[in-house]
XYZ file of C-alpha atoms in Angstrom:
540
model
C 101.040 -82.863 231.617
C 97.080 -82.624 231.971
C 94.361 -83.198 229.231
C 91.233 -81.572 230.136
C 87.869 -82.430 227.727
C 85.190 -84.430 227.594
C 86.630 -88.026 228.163
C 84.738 -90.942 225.863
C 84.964 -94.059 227.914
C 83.893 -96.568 224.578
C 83.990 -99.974 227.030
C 81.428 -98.404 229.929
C 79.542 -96.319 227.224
C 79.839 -93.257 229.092
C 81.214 -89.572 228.172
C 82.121 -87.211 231.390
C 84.542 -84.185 231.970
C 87.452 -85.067 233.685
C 91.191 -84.626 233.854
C 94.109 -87.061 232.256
C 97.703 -86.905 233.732
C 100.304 -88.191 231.743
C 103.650 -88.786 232.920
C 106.906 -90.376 231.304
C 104.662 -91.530 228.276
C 101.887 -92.946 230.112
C 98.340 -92.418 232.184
C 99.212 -91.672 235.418
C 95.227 -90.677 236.171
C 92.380 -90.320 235.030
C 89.770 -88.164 237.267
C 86.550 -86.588 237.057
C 86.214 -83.220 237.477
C 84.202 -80.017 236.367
C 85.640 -77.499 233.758
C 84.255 -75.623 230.271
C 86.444 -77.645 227.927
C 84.014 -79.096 225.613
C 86.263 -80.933 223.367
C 86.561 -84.791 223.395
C 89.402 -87.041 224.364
C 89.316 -91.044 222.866
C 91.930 -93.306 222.246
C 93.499 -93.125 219.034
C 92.504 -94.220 215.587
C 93.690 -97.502 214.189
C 93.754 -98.909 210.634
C 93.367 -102.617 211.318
C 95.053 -103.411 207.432
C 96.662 -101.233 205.391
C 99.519 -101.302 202.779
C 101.826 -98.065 203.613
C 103.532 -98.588 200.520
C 99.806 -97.793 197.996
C 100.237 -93.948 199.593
C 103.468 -93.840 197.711
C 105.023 -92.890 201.214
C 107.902 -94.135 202.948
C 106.196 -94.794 206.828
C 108.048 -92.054 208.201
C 106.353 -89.881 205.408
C 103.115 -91.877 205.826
C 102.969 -90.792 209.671
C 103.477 -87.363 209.271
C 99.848 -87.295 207.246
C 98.265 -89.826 209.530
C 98.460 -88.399 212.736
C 96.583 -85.157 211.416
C 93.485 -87.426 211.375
C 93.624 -88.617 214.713
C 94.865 -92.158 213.317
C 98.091 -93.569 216.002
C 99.010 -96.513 214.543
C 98.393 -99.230 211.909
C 98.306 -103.077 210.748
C 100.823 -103.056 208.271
C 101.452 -105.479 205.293
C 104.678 -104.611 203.987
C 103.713 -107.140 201.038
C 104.499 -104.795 198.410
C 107.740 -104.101 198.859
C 108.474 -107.597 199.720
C 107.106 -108.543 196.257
C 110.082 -106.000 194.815
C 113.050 -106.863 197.582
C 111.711 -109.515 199.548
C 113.120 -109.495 203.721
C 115.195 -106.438 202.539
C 112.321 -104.710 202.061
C 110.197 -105.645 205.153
C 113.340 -104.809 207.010
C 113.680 -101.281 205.518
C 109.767 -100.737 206.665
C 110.506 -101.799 210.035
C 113.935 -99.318 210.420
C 112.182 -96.372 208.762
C 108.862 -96.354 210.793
C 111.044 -97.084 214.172
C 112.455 -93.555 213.330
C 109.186 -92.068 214.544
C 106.821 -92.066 217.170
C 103.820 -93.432 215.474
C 103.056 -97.153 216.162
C 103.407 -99.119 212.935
C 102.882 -103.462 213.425
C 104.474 -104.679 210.815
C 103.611 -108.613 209.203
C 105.584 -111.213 207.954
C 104.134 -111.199 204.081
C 102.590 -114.793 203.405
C 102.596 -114.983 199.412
C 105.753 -113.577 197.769
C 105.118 -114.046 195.093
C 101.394 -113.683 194.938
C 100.958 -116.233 192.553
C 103.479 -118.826 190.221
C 101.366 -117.260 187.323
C 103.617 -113.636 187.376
C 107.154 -112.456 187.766
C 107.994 -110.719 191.495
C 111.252 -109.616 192.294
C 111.736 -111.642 195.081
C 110.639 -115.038 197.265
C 109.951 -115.563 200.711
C 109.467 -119.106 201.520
C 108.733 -120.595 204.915
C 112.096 -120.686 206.370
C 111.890 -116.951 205.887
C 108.882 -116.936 207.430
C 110.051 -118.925 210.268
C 112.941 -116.233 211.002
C 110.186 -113.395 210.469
C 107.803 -114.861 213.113
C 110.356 -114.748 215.621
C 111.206 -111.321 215.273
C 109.128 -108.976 217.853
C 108.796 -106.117 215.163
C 106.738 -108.606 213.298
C 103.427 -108.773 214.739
C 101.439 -110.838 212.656
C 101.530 -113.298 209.204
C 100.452 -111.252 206.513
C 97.208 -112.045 204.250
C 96.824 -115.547 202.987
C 96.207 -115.000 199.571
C 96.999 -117.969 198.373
C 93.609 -119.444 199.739
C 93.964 -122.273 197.086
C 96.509 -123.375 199.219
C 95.200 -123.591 202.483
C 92.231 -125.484 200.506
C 94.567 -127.715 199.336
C 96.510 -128.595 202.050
C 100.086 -126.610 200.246
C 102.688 -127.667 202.150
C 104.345 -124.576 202.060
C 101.460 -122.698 202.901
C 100.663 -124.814 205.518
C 104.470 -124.488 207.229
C 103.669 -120.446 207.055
C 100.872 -120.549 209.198
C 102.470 -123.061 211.583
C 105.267 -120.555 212.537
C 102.913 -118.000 213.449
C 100.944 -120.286 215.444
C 103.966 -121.675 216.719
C 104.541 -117.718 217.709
C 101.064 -117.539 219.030
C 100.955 -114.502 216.327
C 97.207 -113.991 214.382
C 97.216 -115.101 210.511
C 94.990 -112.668 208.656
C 92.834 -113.411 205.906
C 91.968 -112.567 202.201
C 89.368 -114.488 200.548
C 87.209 -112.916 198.552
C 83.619 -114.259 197.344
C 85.251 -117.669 199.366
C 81.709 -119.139 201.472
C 80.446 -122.369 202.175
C 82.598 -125.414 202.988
C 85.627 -123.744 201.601
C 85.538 -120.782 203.917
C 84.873 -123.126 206.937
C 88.410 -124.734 205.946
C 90.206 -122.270 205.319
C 89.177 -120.391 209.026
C 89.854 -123.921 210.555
C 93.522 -123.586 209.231
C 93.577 -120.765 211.746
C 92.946 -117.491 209.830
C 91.330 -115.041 211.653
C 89.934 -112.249 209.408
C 89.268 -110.885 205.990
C 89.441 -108.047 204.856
C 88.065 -108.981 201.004
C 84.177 -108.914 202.135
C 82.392 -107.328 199.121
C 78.681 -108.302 200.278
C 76.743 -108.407 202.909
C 75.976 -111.719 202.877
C 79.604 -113.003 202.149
C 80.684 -111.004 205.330
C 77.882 -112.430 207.693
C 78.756 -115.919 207.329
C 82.289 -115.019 207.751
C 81.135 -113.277 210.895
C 78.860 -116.393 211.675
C 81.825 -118.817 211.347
C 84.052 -116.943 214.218
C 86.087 -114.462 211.854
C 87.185 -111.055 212.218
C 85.884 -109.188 209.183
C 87.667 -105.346 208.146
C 85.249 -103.058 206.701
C 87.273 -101.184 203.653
C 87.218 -98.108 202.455
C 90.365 -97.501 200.299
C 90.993 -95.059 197.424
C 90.124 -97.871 194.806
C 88.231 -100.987 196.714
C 84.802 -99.820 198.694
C 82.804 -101.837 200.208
C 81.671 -99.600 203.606
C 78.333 -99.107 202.102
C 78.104 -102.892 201.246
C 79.566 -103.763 204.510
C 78.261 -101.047 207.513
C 74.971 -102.473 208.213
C 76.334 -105.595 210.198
C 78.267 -103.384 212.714
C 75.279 -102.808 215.095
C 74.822 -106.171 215.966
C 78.667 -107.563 215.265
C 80.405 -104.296 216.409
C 83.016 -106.668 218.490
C 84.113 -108.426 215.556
C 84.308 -105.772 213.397
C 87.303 -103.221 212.290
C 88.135 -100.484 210.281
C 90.629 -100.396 207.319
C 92.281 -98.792 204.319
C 93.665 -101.264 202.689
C 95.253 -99.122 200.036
C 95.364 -95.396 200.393
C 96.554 -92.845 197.702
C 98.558 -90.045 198.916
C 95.861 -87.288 197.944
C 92.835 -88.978 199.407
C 95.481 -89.442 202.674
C 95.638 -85.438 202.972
C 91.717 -85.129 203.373
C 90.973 -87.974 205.760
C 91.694 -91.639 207.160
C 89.547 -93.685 209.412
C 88.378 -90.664 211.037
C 85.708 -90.198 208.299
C 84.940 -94.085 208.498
C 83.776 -93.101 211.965
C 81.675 -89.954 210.803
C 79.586 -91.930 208.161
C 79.203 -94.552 210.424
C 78.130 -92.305 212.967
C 75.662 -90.368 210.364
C 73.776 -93.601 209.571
C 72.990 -93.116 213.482
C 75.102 -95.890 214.502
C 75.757 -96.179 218.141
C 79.194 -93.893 218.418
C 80.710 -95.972 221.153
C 80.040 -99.173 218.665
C 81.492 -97.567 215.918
C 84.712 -96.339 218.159
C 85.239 -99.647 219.880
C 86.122 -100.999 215.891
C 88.162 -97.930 215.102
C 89.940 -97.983 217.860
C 89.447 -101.214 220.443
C 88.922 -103.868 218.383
C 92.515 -104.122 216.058
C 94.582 -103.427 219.744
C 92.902 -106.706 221.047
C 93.015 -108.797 218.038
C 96.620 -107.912 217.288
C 97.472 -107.452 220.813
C 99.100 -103.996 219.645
C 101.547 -102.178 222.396
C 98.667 -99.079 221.827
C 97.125 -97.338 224.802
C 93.006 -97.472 224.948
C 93.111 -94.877 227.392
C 93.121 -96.352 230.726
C 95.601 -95.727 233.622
C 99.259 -97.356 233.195
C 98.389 -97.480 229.363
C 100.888 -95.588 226.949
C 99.081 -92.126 226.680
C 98.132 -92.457 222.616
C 95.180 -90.638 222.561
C 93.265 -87.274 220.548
C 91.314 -84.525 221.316
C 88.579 -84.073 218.821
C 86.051 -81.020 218.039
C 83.079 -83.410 218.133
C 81.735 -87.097 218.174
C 79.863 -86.227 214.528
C 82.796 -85.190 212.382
C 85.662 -86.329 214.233
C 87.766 -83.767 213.103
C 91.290 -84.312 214.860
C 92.621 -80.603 217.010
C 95.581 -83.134 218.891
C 97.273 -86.366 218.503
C 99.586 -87.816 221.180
C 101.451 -91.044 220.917
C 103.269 -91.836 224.231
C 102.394 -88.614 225.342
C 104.115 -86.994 223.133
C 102.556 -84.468 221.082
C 102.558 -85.107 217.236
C 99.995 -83.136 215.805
C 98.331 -79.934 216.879
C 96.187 -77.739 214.914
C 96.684 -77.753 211.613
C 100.401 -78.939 212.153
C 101.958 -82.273 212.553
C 105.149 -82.382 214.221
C 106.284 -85.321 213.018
C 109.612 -84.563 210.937
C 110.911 -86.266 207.451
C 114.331 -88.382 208.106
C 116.361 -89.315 205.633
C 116.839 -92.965 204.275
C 118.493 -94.879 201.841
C 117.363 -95.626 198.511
C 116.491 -99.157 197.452
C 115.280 -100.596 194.036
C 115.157 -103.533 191.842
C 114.902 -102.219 188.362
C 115.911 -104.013 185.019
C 114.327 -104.090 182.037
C 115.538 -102.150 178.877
C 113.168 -99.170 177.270
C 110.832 -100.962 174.822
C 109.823 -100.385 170.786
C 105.959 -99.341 169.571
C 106.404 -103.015 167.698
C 106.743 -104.743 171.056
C 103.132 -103.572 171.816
C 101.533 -105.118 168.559
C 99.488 -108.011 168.715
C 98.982 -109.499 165.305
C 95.879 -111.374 164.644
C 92.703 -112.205 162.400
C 90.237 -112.788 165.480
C 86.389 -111.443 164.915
C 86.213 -111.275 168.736
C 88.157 -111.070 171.725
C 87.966 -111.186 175.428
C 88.026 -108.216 177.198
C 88.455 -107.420 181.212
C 86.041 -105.205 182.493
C 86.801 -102.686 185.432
C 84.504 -102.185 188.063
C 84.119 -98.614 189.865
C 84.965 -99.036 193.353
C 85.712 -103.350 193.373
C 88.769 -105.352 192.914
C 86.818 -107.670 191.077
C 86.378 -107.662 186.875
C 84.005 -108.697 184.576
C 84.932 -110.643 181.332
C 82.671 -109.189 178.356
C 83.408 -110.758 174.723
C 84.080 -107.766 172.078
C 84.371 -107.568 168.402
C 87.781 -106.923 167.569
C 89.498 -103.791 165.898
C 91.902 -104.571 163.318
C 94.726 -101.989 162.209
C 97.016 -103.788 159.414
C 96.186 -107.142 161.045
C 97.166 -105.703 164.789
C 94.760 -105.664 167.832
C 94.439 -101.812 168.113
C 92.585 -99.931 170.988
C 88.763 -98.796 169.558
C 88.086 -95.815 171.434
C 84.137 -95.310 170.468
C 83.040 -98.370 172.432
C 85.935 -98.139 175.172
C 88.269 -101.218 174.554
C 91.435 -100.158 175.351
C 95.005 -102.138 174.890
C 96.413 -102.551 178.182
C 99.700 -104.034 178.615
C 101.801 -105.813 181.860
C 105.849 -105.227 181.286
C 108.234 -107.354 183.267
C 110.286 -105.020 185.110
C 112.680 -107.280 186.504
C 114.033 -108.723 183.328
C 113.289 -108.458 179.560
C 110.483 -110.104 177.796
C 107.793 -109.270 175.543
C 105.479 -107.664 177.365
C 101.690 -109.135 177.802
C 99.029 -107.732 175.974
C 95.417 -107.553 176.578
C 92.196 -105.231 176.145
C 90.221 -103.309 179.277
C 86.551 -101.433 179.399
C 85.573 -98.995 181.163
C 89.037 -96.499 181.346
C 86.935 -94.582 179.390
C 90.878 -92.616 177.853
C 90.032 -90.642 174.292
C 93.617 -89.307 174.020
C 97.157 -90.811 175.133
C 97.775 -93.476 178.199
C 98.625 -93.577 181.489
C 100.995 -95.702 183.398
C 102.380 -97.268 186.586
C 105.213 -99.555 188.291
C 102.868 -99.930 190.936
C 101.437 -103.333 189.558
C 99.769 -105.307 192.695
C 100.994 -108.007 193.537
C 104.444 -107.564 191.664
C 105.017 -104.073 190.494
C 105.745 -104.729 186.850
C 104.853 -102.034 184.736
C 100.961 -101.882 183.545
C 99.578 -99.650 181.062
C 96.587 -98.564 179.346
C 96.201 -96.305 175.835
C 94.643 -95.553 172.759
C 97.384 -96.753 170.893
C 100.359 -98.323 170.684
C 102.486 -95.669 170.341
C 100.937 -93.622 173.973
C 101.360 -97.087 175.394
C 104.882 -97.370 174.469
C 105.815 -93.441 175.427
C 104.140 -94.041 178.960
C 105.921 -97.413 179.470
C 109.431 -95.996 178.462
C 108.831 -93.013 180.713
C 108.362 -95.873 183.676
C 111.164 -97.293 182.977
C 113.659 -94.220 182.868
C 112.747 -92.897 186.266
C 113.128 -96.676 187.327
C 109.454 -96.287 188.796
C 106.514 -93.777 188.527
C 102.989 -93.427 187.635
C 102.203 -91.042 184.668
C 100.145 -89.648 181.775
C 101.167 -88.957 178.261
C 99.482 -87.112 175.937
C 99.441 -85.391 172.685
C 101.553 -82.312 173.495
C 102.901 -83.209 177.552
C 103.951 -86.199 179.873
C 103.673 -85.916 183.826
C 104.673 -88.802 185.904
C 105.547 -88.658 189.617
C 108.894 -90.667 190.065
C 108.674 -93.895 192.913
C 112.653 -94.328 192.879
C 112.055 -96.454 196.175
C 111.369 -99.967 195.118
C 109.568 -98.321 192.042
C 106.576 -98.079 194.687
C 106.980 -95.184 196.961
C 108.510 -91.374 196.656
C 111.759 -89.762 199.165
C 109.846 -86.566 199.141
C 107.030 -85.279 201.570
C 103.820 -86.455 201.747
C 102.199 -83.362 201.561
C 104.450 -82.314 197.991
C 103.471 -86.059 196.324
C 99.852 -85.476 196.804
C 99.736 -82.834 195.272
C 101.880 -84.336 192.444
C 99.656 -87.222 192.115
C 96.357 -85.051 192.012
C 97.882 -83.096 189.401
C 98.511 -86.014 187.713
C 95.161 -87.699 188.385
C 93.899 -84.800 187.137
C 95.412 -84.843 183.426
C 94.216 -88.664 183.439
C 90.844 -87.496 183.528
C 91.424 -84.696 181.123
C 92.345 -87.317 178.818
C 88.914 -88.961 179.162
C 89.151 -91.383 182.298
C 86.015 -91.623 184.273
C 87.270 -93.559 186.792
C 87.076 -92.307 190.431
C 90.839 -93.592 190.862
C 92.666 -94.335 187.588
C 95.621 -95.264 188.580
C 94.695 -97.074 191.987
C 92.295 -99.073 189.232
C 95.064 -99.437 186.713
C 97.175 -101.442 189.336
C 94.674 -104.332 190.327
C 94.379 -105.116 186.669
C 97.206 -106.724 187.355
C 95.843 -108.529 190.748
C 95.870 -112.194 189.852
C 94.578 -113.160 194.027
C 91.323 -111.782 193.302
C 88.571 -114.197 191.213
C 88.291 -112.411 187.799
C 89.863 -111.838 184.569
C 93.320 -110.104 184.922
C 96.445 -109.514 183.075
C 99.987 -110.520 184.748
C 103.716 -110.092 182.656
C 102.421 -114.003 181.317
C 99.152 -113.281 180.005
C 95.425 -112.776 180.237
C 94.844 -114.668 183.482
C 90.841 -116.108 184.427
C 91.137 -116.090 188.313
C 87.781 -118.383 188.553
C 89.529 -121.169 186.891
C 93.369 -120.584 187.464
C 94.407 -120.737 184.394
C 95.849 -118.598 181.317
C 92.967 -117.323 178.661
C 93.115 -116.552 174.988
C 92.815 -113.095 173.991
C 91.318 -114.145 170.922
C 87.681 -115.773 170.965
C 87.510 -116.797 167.578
């Protein structure tokens, strides 16, 4: 097979027409040679860190979407389905993606569970880690999230990152707001990038100090604007990532428009493809061709070097997606969950109390990261009730993995005037979290959760939507293309009922994120992540 087009050569910083040959998967040749194809030919797109599991896809599913944007392979932290089934779920990530041709890299998740302050489904410890390292389909250790840890010289923590030395395998980071001394220490322990940067100034003296730092642009966390200045200068330590992508924002684009802003702030374009595409193939040492001769022939033809938009995607010369189609097909699976908690009563969502004032988390547009802001307090027959004129909203975290009461605690900024919305997917552990005017939304959204054993939704007045997750309460068995629509729909109806978030429900389930610095809520309580340690609802 030949590939005519413009050929982008991002190491020599030079474009020219010319001819590829690809034979039996690979570059035979690569020539220069006069024709009128004007298109462009680059290596592939690659998500340095990304979650497959936050697009509610199964990999397989995931790929099918991915490859329309020119994207070839990722750096995969199956994390979140470890959190629900632990090495049974890692291992069903693995065997599902090896189904297609797209080039998932798979790592061994550090911190399962996230934290001892909330209830996963499952543990992996350092023996498991050990085994995990010395499995090929495991390319990396996961993010260190337990940066405490490292600080602190955790013995467990510690044994992690020895295996994947011992494997000569990279440890990525995530430590977020983390400078100074601490950060020196915790790169010393031999972690190699972050992916948490949320200024500029954080991410330079990461940069400074000798790490890799991933510039994100999820559907919920967004720090490219924060973050894209640095790449001029630092473009060779520098990489391009998702982190958590929803299944609608998935249809539209991937780390092909990362490349078109980038390239619209008049950013060098061979910079800005040599982190798309270079940079996470040498710092993962990824089996992913960068277009040279003998490399496997992953590569895309693109309309321009402006918008990037994707006409062909090959992976091993095989052609996955051509205009307007992917060929990538949906295989079937099996079906694996850890559900078991019993439907819940309105009563189990009261909070009795006589408090003036209470604490209250604060979501930010676009960050990870809360606020804490002390409220006055809305009494309803002595029970903490949601007061919709100023936006304090109860919020709830349900065990899903056993019964207990579930955790209360109030939210700003949801911005819901009618009903509640809900979610199993509950970073890091997938228990149920919810958000509603009242107790009685929060306890029809919740029980709707738990009878579909998984799901986000919306419940209103007069109708309920949710989109079922029956794998691991996290992900759909149905095309990607059908649950993004779902999900839009459903986003949609969240914002009908007064949200004015950009991404409810991507929001809604880092509420629950007890790894990043700021007030959250686990299944054990209202959590302050700058101190490690529970908080009071009630001020006074």
């Amino acid at each position: 097979m030949i590939l005519r087009g413009q050929i982008v050569d991002i190491l020599n910083k030079r474009i020219y027409k010319g001819e590829i040959t690809i034979k039996d998967g690979k570059i035979a040749s690569i020539i220069e040679k006069e024709h009128n194809v004007n298109t462009f030919i680059l290596p592939g797109f690659v998500d340095a860190h990304i979650h497959i599991e936050s697009s509610m896809l199964v990999p397989s599913e995931f790929a099918r979407l991915a490859v329309t944007h020119g994207t070839v392979a990722t750096v995969s932290d199956p994390h979140e389905i470890a959190n629900v089934l632990g090495v049974k779920g890692v291992e069903f990530m693995i065997n599902n993606g090896k189904q297609t041709p797209f080039k998932f890299n798979f790592g061994a998740p550090s911190c399962v569970p996230a934290t001892s302050f909330e209830s996963a489904g499952a543990i992996i410890n350092s023996d498991d880690i050990k085994s995990l390292m010395a499995n090929p389909n495991i390319k990396y250790l996961a993010e260190m999230m337990n940066y405490p840890g490292v600080l602190f010289d955790d013995d467990e923590v510690m044994k992690k990152i020895a295996w994947a030395k011992h494997n000569n395998k990279p440890v990525d980071g995530h430590a977020p707001g983390l400078r100074s001394d601490d950060i020196s220490k915790y790169i010393a322990a031999g972690i190699s990038t972050d992916h948490e940067c949320f200024t500029y100034d954080e991410a330079l003296e990461k940069l400074q100090k000798g790490m890799k730092v991933l510039i994100r642009e999820g559907s919920a966390a967004k720090n490219f604007e924060a973050l894209i200045d640095l790449l001029p200068e630092h473009f060779e330590n520098i990489m391009f990532c998702s982190d958590d992508k929803h299944p609608d924002d998935l249809i539209i684009d991937h780390i092909n428009r990362l490349c078109a802003r980038a390239v619209a702030k008049q950013i060098d374009v061979f910079k800005v493809l040599q982190a798309a595409c270079i940079n996470p193939v040498k710092h993962y040492n990824l089996d992913v061709g960068l277009l040279n001769i003998g490399d496997a022939a992953d590569c895309i033809v693109v309309e321009d070097l402006k918008a990037f938009k994707t006409l062909q995607t090959y992976i091993n010369g095989e052609l996955v997606y051509d205009k307007g189609i992917s060929k990538i097909e949906s295989i079937p699976f099996e079906i694996l969950n850890n559900f078991n908690c019993d439907k819940k009563e309105i009563s189990d969502f009261k909070f009795e109390s006589n408090s003036k004032q209470i604490r209250v988390i604060e979501a930010l547009e676009g960050q990870l990261v809360t606020n804490e802001v002390i409220a006055d307090s809305l009494l309803k027959n002595g029970n903490l009730v949601s007061n919709i004129e100023k936006d304090i909203l109860k919020m709830t975290v349900v065990n899903r993995y056993q019964n207990q009461q579930p955790a209360i605690a109030f939210i700003k900024n949801f911005g819901l005037k009618e009903g509640a919305i809900a979610s199993s997917v509950g970073h890091d552990s997938h228990n149920i979290i919810a958000v509603g005017v009242s107790d009685e939304a929060i306890c029809k959204a919740v029980n709707l959760i738990i009878e579909n054993k998984g799901g986000i939704c919306a419940v209103s007045n007069s109708e309920q939507k949710i989109v079922s997750l029956p794998v691991a309460g996290i992900m759909s068995d149905k095309d990607g293309k059908t649950i993004g629509l779902q999900y839009a729909e459903l986003d949609k109806m969240a914002k009908q009922l007064g949200s004015s978030l950009h991404a409810p429900y991507m929001t809604l389930s880092f509420m629950a994120l007890l790894v990043i610095p700021s007030l959250k809520l686990s299944d054990k309580g209202l959590f302050n992540g700058s101190t490690f340690k529970f908080t009071p609802l009630e001020v006074n």
